[in-house]
Amino acid sequence: MGSPRWKRICLLFLVGLTFSIIFYGHYYSRNSPGSPRTAFRLLQQETLGLAQAEIPQNARSHGLTRESIMKSLCPRSLKSKVKIDPMFGKQFDFDIPVLMWKLLFNPETWDRLKERNVPYGWRGLSHAVITSTVQLLNDSDYSRLFSKIGFPDSCIRCAVVGNGGILNGSRQGKEIDAHDFVFRLNGAVIKGFEEDVGTKTSFYGFTVNTMKNSLIAYAEYGFTQVPQAKETQYIFIPSDIRDYVMLKSAMLGIPVPEGYDKGDKPQKYFGPAASAGKFKLLHPEFVYYLTERFLKSELINTQFGHLYMPSTGALMLLTALHTCDQVSAYGFITQNYKTFSDHYYEHEKKPLVFYANHDMLLEAELWKSLHQVGIMKLYQR
Ligand SMILES: *[C@@H]1O[C@H](CO)[C@@H](O)[C@H](O)[C@H]1NC(C)=O
Ligand SMILES: *[C@@H]1O[C@H](CO)[C@@H](O)[C@H](O)[C@H]1NC(C)=O
């Protein structure tokens, strides 16, 4: 059945050649003073990437934009590992939107999401607040964490840095900062721990509740401010109406006008120069999908089930796994977590506390499996 093997190989070669010519033209017209050698290297990688990934699905379904071609160029992308894994191949859906923004918001979205509780939907939340917030996320920059244009080897490498005690004395800082993007979350103390955790923060993930709690609980360890570097962008996890209200105020640059955080100045958290373009919002549907497919805990069936959701760290790591080509996780829970303190910045060892709202052991299993099959690298010691 089907065409003979040599025919398929010829076809693939032709398709590869065509793509290369398109790409070469693009590259050359954009970078005419650039060195032809770089272009040649890119060309070689492109052909290689295509041959391994066969014909990329997104080239077929979305048309041949430069970016969609670039997406499939990373030869050792985690996507290629996912694809061949019998279990994770069924769990991952790389087409699901990660971020909520204006174009994804319509009456059907509202009707669907108003049936689900936060963080998976908008049940009981004000239509006016949700609408006015999402309307502000009004261009395609809000639909993605980063653009792939400008990454010559087209493999986007991300480090996600949890706050686990395993990082104390780890000396991973240089390696972490060497990634294209570094994700951090909640009480991400940097000062005094640069050698262990690095300094770069491309994305800071949080809920308003976890951010404010971290500023209180970890102030004594030096967490007096969330990262505010020029390149830092903020990923809001929509766990409560507070997150929408704070996001809207931050984008408008005004004090929070209502609700639990009324009077709070967003500048206090995100810095005086935080422009609207720095803020992103996880899609409630994405949080639902992650929970259903990857972290469906038994805790959901207990009396605290309504409080359960994946941890902030888990949501950030899974976000990276759905947006980056290569992912390394640092400071996440490992099998030997009892050897380490709760956080890397504690002066004396404190045990990791398990709360009813997260399932850290289930998360530990997931990180271990993703590491074992080579989809991501989990820092362990
Ligand atoms: C998005 O909204 C902002 C603020 O209302 C406005 O300045 C900007 O022009 C809008 N952008 C687009 C693409 O509509
Ligand atoms: C973390 O490292 C610091 C400095 O090396 C050390 O003083 C402290 O005791 C360590 N904390 C724990 C919990 O091991």
Coordinates of C-alpha atoms and ligand atoms in Angstrom, one line a residue:
M1 CA 0.0 0.0 0.0
G2 CA 1.1 3.6 -0.6
S3 CA 3.8 4.8 -2.9
P4 CA 7.2 3.1 -2.9
R5 CA 9.8 4.3 -0.4
W6 CA 12.1 6.0 -2.9
K7 CA 9.2 8.1 -4.2
R8 CA 8.5 9.4 -0.8
I9 CA 12.1 10.2 -0.2
C10 CA 12.3 12.1 -3.5
L11 CA 9.1 14.0 -2.6
L12 CA 10.5 14.9 0.8
F13 CA 13.7 16.1 -0.8
L14 CA 11.8 18.3 -3.3
V15 CA 9.7 19.8 -0.5
G16 CA 12.8 20.4 1.5
L17 CA 14.5 22.1 -1.4
T18 CA 11.4 24.3 -2.1
F19 CA 11.2 25.4 1.5
S20 CA 14.9 26.1 1.5
I21 CA 14.6 28.4 -1.5
I22 CA 11.7 30.2 0.0
F23 CA 13.5 30.6 3.2
Y24 CA 16.8 31.5 1.6
G25 CA 15.1 34.3 -0.3
H26 CA 13.4 35.6 2.8
Y27 CA 16.6 35.5 4.8
Y28 CA 18.7 37.1 2.1
S29 CA 16.2 39.9 1.4
R30 CA 16.0 40.8 5.1
N31 CA 19.7 40.5 5.8
S32 CA 21.3 41.6 2.5
P33 CA 24.5 42.9 4.2
G34 CA 24.6 39.7 6.4
S35 CA 27.2 37.0 5.7
P36 CA 26.2 34.4 3.2
R37 CA 27.9 31.8 5.4
T38 CA 25.3 32.3 8.2
A39 CA 22.6 32.0 5.5
F40 CA 24.2 28.8 4.3
R41 CA 24.3 27.4 7.9
L42 CA 20.7 28.2 8.3
L43 CA 19.9 26.6 5.1
Q44 CA 21.5 23.4 6.1
Q45 CA 19.7 23.3 9.4
E46 CA 16.4 24.0 7.7
T47 CA 16.7 21.1 5.4
L48 CA 17.8 18.9 8.2
G49 CA 14.9 20.0 10.4
L50 CA 12.4 19.3 7.6
A51 CA 13.8 15.9 6.8
Q52 CA 13.5 14.8 10.4
A53 CA 10.1 16.3 11.1
E54 CA 8.8 15.3 7.7
I55 CA 6.3 17.8 6.3
P56 CA 5.5 20.1 9.2
Q57 CA 1.8 20.1 10.0
N58 CA 1.7 23.8 10.7
A59 CA 3.1 24.6 7.2
R60 CA 0.2 22.8 5.8
S61 CA -2.6 24.2 8.0
H62 CA -1.4 27.8 8.4
G63 CA 0.4 28.6 5.2
L64 CA 4.0 29.1 4.7
T65 CA 4.8 32.2 6.7
R66 CA 8.4 32.6 7.7
E67 CA 7.5 32.0 11.3
S68 CA 5.6 28.8 10.7
I69 CA 8.6 27.4 8.8
M70 CA 11.0 28.5 11.6
K71 CA 8.8 26.7 14.1
S72 CA 9.8 23.3 12.7
L73 CA 13.5 23.9 12.2
C74 CA 14.7 22.9 15.6
P75 CA 15.9 19.4 15.0
R76 CA 16.0 18.4 18.7
S77 CA 12.8 20.1 19.6
L78 CA 10.8 18.6 22.5
K79 CA 7.9 18.4 20.0
S80 CA 9.8 15.7 18.1
K81 CA 10.3 13.7 21.4
V82 CA 6.6 14.2 22.3
K83 CA 5.5 13.0 18.9
I84 CA 7.2 9.6 19.2
D85 CA 6.3 9.0 22.9
P86 CA 3.3 6.7 23.2
M87 CA 1.9 8.3 26.3
F88 CA 2.9 12.0 26.1
G89 CA 2.1 12.0 22.3
K90 CA -1.5 11.7 23.3
Q91 CA -1.4 14.2 26.2
F92 CA 0.3 17.1 24.5
D93 CA -1.7 19.4 22.2
F94 CA 0.6 22.1 20.8
D95 CA -2.3 23.8 19.0
I96 CA -4.2 24.8 22.1
P97 CA -3.9 28.6 22.7
V98 CA -1.7 29.3 25.8
L99 CA -2.7 32.9 26.3
M100 CA -6.0 34.7 26.3
W101 CA -6.4 37.8 24.2
K102 CA -8.9 39.9 22.4
L103 CA -9.3 37.8 19.2
L104 CA -10.1 34.7 21.2
F105 CA -12.9 36.4 23.1
N106 CA -16.4 36.3 21.7
P107 CA -19.9 35.4 23.0
E108 CA -19.2 31.7 22.6
T109 CA -16.1 32.0 24.7
W110 CA -18.0 33.7 27.4
D111 CA -20.8 31.1 27.4
R112 CA -18.4 28.2 27.5
L113 CA -16.1 29.6 30.2
K114 CA -18.8 31.0 32.4
E115 CA -19.8 27.4 33.2
R116 CA -16.4 26.6 34.8
N117 CA -14.9 27.9 38.1
V118 CA -11.6 29.8 38.2
P119 CA -8.9 29.1 37.3
Y120 CA -10.5 27.1 34.5
G121 CA -13.2 29.5 33.6
W122 CA -15.2 32.5 34.7
R123 CA -18.1 31.2 36.7
G124 CA -19.5 33.9 39.0
L125 CA -17.1 36.6 37.7
S126 CA -18.3 39.9 36.4
H127 CA -18.8 40.0 32.6
A128 CA -17.9 43.7 32.6
V129 CA -14.5 43.1 34.3
I130 CA -13.6 40.1 32.1
T131 CA -14.6 41.9 28.9
S132 CA -12.9 45.2 29.6
T133 CA -9.7 43.4 30.7
V134 CA -9.5 41.1 27.7
Q135 CA -10.3 44.0 25.3
L136 CA -7.0 45.6 26.4
L137 CA -5.1 42.5 25.2
N138 CA -5.7 43.8 21.7
D139 CA -2.8 42.8 19.4
S140 CA -1.1 39.6 18.4
D141 CA 1.9 40.3 20.8
Y142 CA -0.5 39.3 23.6
S143 CA -1.2 36.0 21.9
R144 CA 2.4 34.7 22.3
L145 CA 5.1 34.9 24.9
F146 CA 7.8 35.7 22.3
S147 CA 8.4 35.9 18.6
K148 CA 10.8 33.4 17.1
I149 CA 12.2 35.9 14.6
G150 CA 15.7 36.8 15.5
F151 CA 16.7 33.5 16.8
P152 CA 19.2 32.3 14.1
D153 CA 19.4 28.6 15.1
S154 CA 15.6 28.6 15.6
C155 CA 15.8 26.5 18.8
I156 CA 14.3 28.5 21.6
R157 CA 15.9 27.3 24.9
C158 CA 14.0 28.0 28.1
A159 CA 14.9 27.6 31.8
V160 CA 12.1 27.5 34.3
V161 CA 13.4 28.2 37.8
G162 CA 11.3 27.0 40.7
N163 CA 12.2 28.0 44.2
G164 CA 13.1 24.6 45.7
G165 CA 15.9 24.1 48.2
I166 CA 17.8 21.9 45.8
L167 CA 19.2 25.1 44.3
N168 CA 21.0 26.2 47.4
G169 CA 24.7 25.7 46.6
S170 CA 23.9 24.4 43.1
R171 CA 26.0 26.9 41.2
Q172 CA 23.6 26.7 38.2
G173 CA 23.3 30.4 37.7
K174 CA 25.5 30.7 34.6
E175 CA 23.8 27.8 33.0
I176 CA 20.4 29.2 33.8
D177 CA 21.2 32.6 32.4
A178 CA 22.6 31.1 29.2
H179 CA 19.0 30.1 28.1
D180 CA 17.2 32.3 25.7
F181 CA 14.4 32.8 28.2
V182 CA 14.3 32.4 31.9
F183 CA 10.9 31.9 33.7
R184 CA 10.6 32.6 37.4
L185 CA 7.7 32.6 39.8
N186 CA 6.4 33.7 43.2
G187 CA 9.1 34.2 45.8
A188 CA 12.0 34.3 43.3
V189 CA 14.9 35.7 45.5
I190 CA 17.8 36.6 43.3
K191 CA 20.0 38.9 45.4
G192 CA 22.7 36.9 47.2
F193 CA 21.9 33.7 45.1
E194 CA 23.1 34.8 41.7
E195 CA 25.6 31.9 41.5
D196 CA 22.9 29.4 42.2
V197 CA 19.9 30.8 40.3
G198 CA 21.2 33.3 37.8
T199 CA 19.9 36.9 37.4
K200 CA 17.9 36.9 34.2
T201 CA 14.1 37.0 34.3
S202 CA 12.3 37.0 31.0
F203 CA 9.0 35.9 32.5
Y204 CA 7.6 36.2 36.0
G205 CA 4.5 34.0 36.7
F206 CA 2.1 34.5 39.6
T207 CA -1.4 35.0 40.8
V208 CA -2.0 38.2 42.6
N209 CA -2.6 36.2 45.7
T210 CA 0.7 34.2 45.5
M211 CA 2.7 37.3 44.5
K212 CA 1.4 39.3 47.5
N213 CA 1.8 36.4 49.9
S214 CA 5.4 35.8 48.7
L215 CA 6.2 39.5 49.2
I216 CA 5.1 39.1 52.8
A217 CA 6.3 35.6 53.6
Y218 CA 9.8 35.9 52.0
A219 CA 10.6 39.5 52.7
E220 CA 12.9 38.3 55.5
Y221 CA 14.9 36.4 52.8
G222 CA 15.1 39.5 50.6
F223 CA 12.1 39.1 48.4
T224 CA 11.0 42.7 48.7
Q225 CA 10.2 43.2 45.0
V226 CA 9.1 41.1 42.1
P227 CA 11.7 41.1 39.2
Q228 CA 11.5 44.4 37.3
A229 CA 14.2 44.2 34.6
K230 CA 13.6 45.9 31.3
E231 CA 13.1 42.6 29.5
T232 CA 10.8 41.1 32.2
Q233 CA 7.3 40.2 31.2
Y234 CA 4.5 39.3 33.6
I235 CA 2.3 36.2 33.2
F236 CA -1.0 36.5 35.1
I237 CA -2.6 33.2 36.2
P238 CA -6.3 33.8 36.2
S239 CA -7.2 32.2 39.6
D240 CA -9.5 34.9 40.8
I241 CA -11.3 38.1 39.8
R242 CA -8.4 39.8 41.5
D243 CA -6.1 38.8 38.7
Y244 CA -8.3 40.4 36.1
V245 CA -8.8 43.6 38.1
M246 CA -5.0 43.9 38.8
L247 CA -4.1 43.1 35.2
K248 CA -6.5 45.8 33.8
S249 CA -5.2 48.4 36.3
A250 CA -1.6 47.5 35.5
M251 CA -2.2 47.9 31.8
L252 CA -4.0 51.2 32.3
G253 CA -1.4 52.3 34.8
I254 CA -4.0 53.2 37.4
P255 CA -4.6 52.2 41.0
V256 CA -6.8 49.2 41.5
P257 CA -10.3 50.8 41.5
E258 CA -12.3 48.0 43.2
G259 CA -12.4 44.7 45.1
Y260 CA -9.9 43.0 47.4
D261 CA -6.8 45.0 46.2
K262 CA -8.6 48.3 46.0
G263 CA -6.1 51.2 46.1
D264 CA -3.1 49.1 45.3
K265 CA -0.7 50.7 42.8
P266 CA 0.4 48.2 40.1
Q267 CA 3.7 50.2 39.7
K268 CA 4.6 49.0 43.2
Y269 CA 4.8 45.4 41.8
F270 CA 5.8 45.8 38.2
G271 CA 7.8 49.0 38.3
P272 CA 7.1 52.6 37.2
A273 CA 8.0 51.9 33.6
A274 CA 5.9 48.8 33.0
S275 CA 4.1 49.3 29.7
A276 CA 0.9 47.5 28.8
G277 CA 2.9 45.2 26.4
K278 CA 4.7 43.5 29.3
F279 CA 1.5 41.8 30.6
K280 CA 0.2 38.4 29.4
L281 CA -2.7 36.3 30.6
L282 CA -2.9 32.5 30.7
H283 CA -6.0 31.2 28.9
P284 CA -8.4 29.6 31.4
E285 CA -9.0 26.9 28.8
F286 CA -5.2 26.2 28.8
V287 CA -5.2 25.8 32.6
Y288 CA -8.1 23.4 32.3
Y289 CA -6.4 21.4 29.6
L290 CA -3.2 21.2 31.6
T291 CA -5.0 20.0 34.7
E292 CA -7.1 17.5 32.9
R293 CA -4.3 16.0 30.8
F294 CA -1.3 16.3 33.1
L295 CA -2.2 16.9 36.7
K296 CA -5.6 15.4 37.4
S297 CA -5.2 14.8 41.1
E298 CA -7.1 12.5 43.4
L299 CA -7.3 15.6 45.7
I300 CA -10.1 16.8 43.4
N301 CA -12.4 14.1 45.0
T302 CA -11.7 15.3 48.6
Q303 CA -13.5 17.9 50.7
F304 CA -10.9 20.4 49.6
G305 CA -11.3 19.5 45.9
H306 CA -12.6 22.9 45.0
L307 CA -9.3 24.4 46.2
Y308 CA -7.1 22.2 44.1
M309 CA -5.2 23.5 41.2
P310 CA -1.7 22.9 39.8
S311 CA 1.0 24.9 41.5
T312 CA 2.3 28.2 40.1
G313 CA 5.6 26.4 39.3
A314 CA 3.8 23.6 37.5
L315 CA 1.7 26.0 35.4
M316 CA 4.9 27.9 34.4
L317 CA 6.8 24.8 33.5
L318 CA 4.0 23.4 31.4
T319 CA 3.6 26.8 29.8
A320 CA 7.3 26.7 28.8
L321 CA 6.8 23.1 27.5
H322 CA 4.1 24.3 25.2
T323 CA 6.0 27.4 23.9
C324 CA 9.8 26.6 23.9
D325 CA 11.8 24.1 21.8
Q326 CA 13.9 23.0 24.7
V327 CA 13.2 23.2 28.4
S328 CA 15.3 22.8 31.5
A329 CA 13.7 22.9 34.9
Y330 CA 15.6 24.0 38.0
G331 CA 14.4 24.1 41.6
F332 CA 11.5 21.8 40.9
I333 CA 10.5 18.9 43.2
T334 CA 12.6 15.7 42.8
Q335 CA 12.3 12.2 44.2
N336 CA 14.8 13.1 46.9
Y337 CA 13.1 16.3 47.9
K338 CA 13.4 15.4 51.6
T339 CA 17.2 16.0 51.4
F340 CA 16.5 19.7 50.7
S341 CA 14.9 22.7 52.3
D342 CA 11.6 24.0 51.2
H343 CA 13.2 27.0 49.4
Y344 CA 16.8 27.7 48.4
Y345 CA 17.0 30.9 50.5
E346 CA 16.1 29.5 53.9
H347 CA 19.0 29.8 56.4
E348 CA 18.0 26.6 58.2
K349 CA 16.5 23.5 56.6
K350 CA 12.7 23.6 56.6
P351 CA 10.7 20.7 55.3
L352 CA 8.5 21.0 52.2
V353 CA 5.0 21.5 53.4
F354 CA 2.2 19.8 51.4
Y355 CA -1.0 21.9 51.3
A356 CA -4.4 20.5 50.2
N357 CA -4.6 22.9 47.2
H358 CA -1.6 21.3 45.3
D359 CA -0.5 17.8 44.6
M360 CA 3.3 18.1 44.8
L361 CA 3.9 14.3 44.6
L362 CA 1.9 14.0 41.4
E363 CA 3.9 17.0 40.0
A364 CA 7.1 15.2 41.1
E365 CA 6.0 12.1 39.1
L366 CA 5.3 14.2 36.0
W367 CA 8.7 16.0 36.1
K368 CA 10.4 12.7 36.6
S369 CA 8.7 11.1 33.6
L370 CA 9.2 14.1 31.3
H371 CA 12.9 14.0 32.2
Q372 CA 13.2 10.2 31.7
V373 CA 11.7 10.3 28.2
G374 CA 13.9 13.3 27.2
I375 CA 11.1 15.9 26.7
M376 CA 12.8 18.2 29.3
K377 CA 15.8 18.2 31.5
L378 CA 15.1 18.2 35.3
Y379 CA 17.9 19.5 37.5
Q380 CA 18.6 16.8 40.1
R381 CA 21.4 16.1 42.5
Ligands
LIG1 C1 -4.8 48.6 21.7 O1 -5.3 49.4 22.7 C2 -4.4 50.5 23.0 C3 -5.0 51.2 24.3 O2 -6.4 51.3 24.2 C4 -4.3 51.5 21.8 O3 -3.5 52.5 22.1 C5 -3.7 50.6 20.7 O4 -3.7 51.5 19.5 C6 -4.6 49.4 20.4 N1 -3.9 48.6 19.4 C7 -4.6 48.0 18.4 C8 -3.7 47.2 17.5 O5 -5.8 48.2 18.2
LIG2 C1 21.8 27.7 52.0 O1 23.1 28.2 51.7 C2 23.6 29.1 52.6 C3 24.9 29.7 52.0 O2 25.7 28.7 51.4 C4 23.8 28.5 53.9 O3 24.3 29.4 54.9 C5 22.5 28.0 54.4 O4 22.6 27.3 55.6 C6 21.8 27.1 53.3 N1 20.5 26.8 53.8 C7 20.1 25.5 53.9 C8 18.7 25.4 54.3 O5 20.8 24.6 53.7

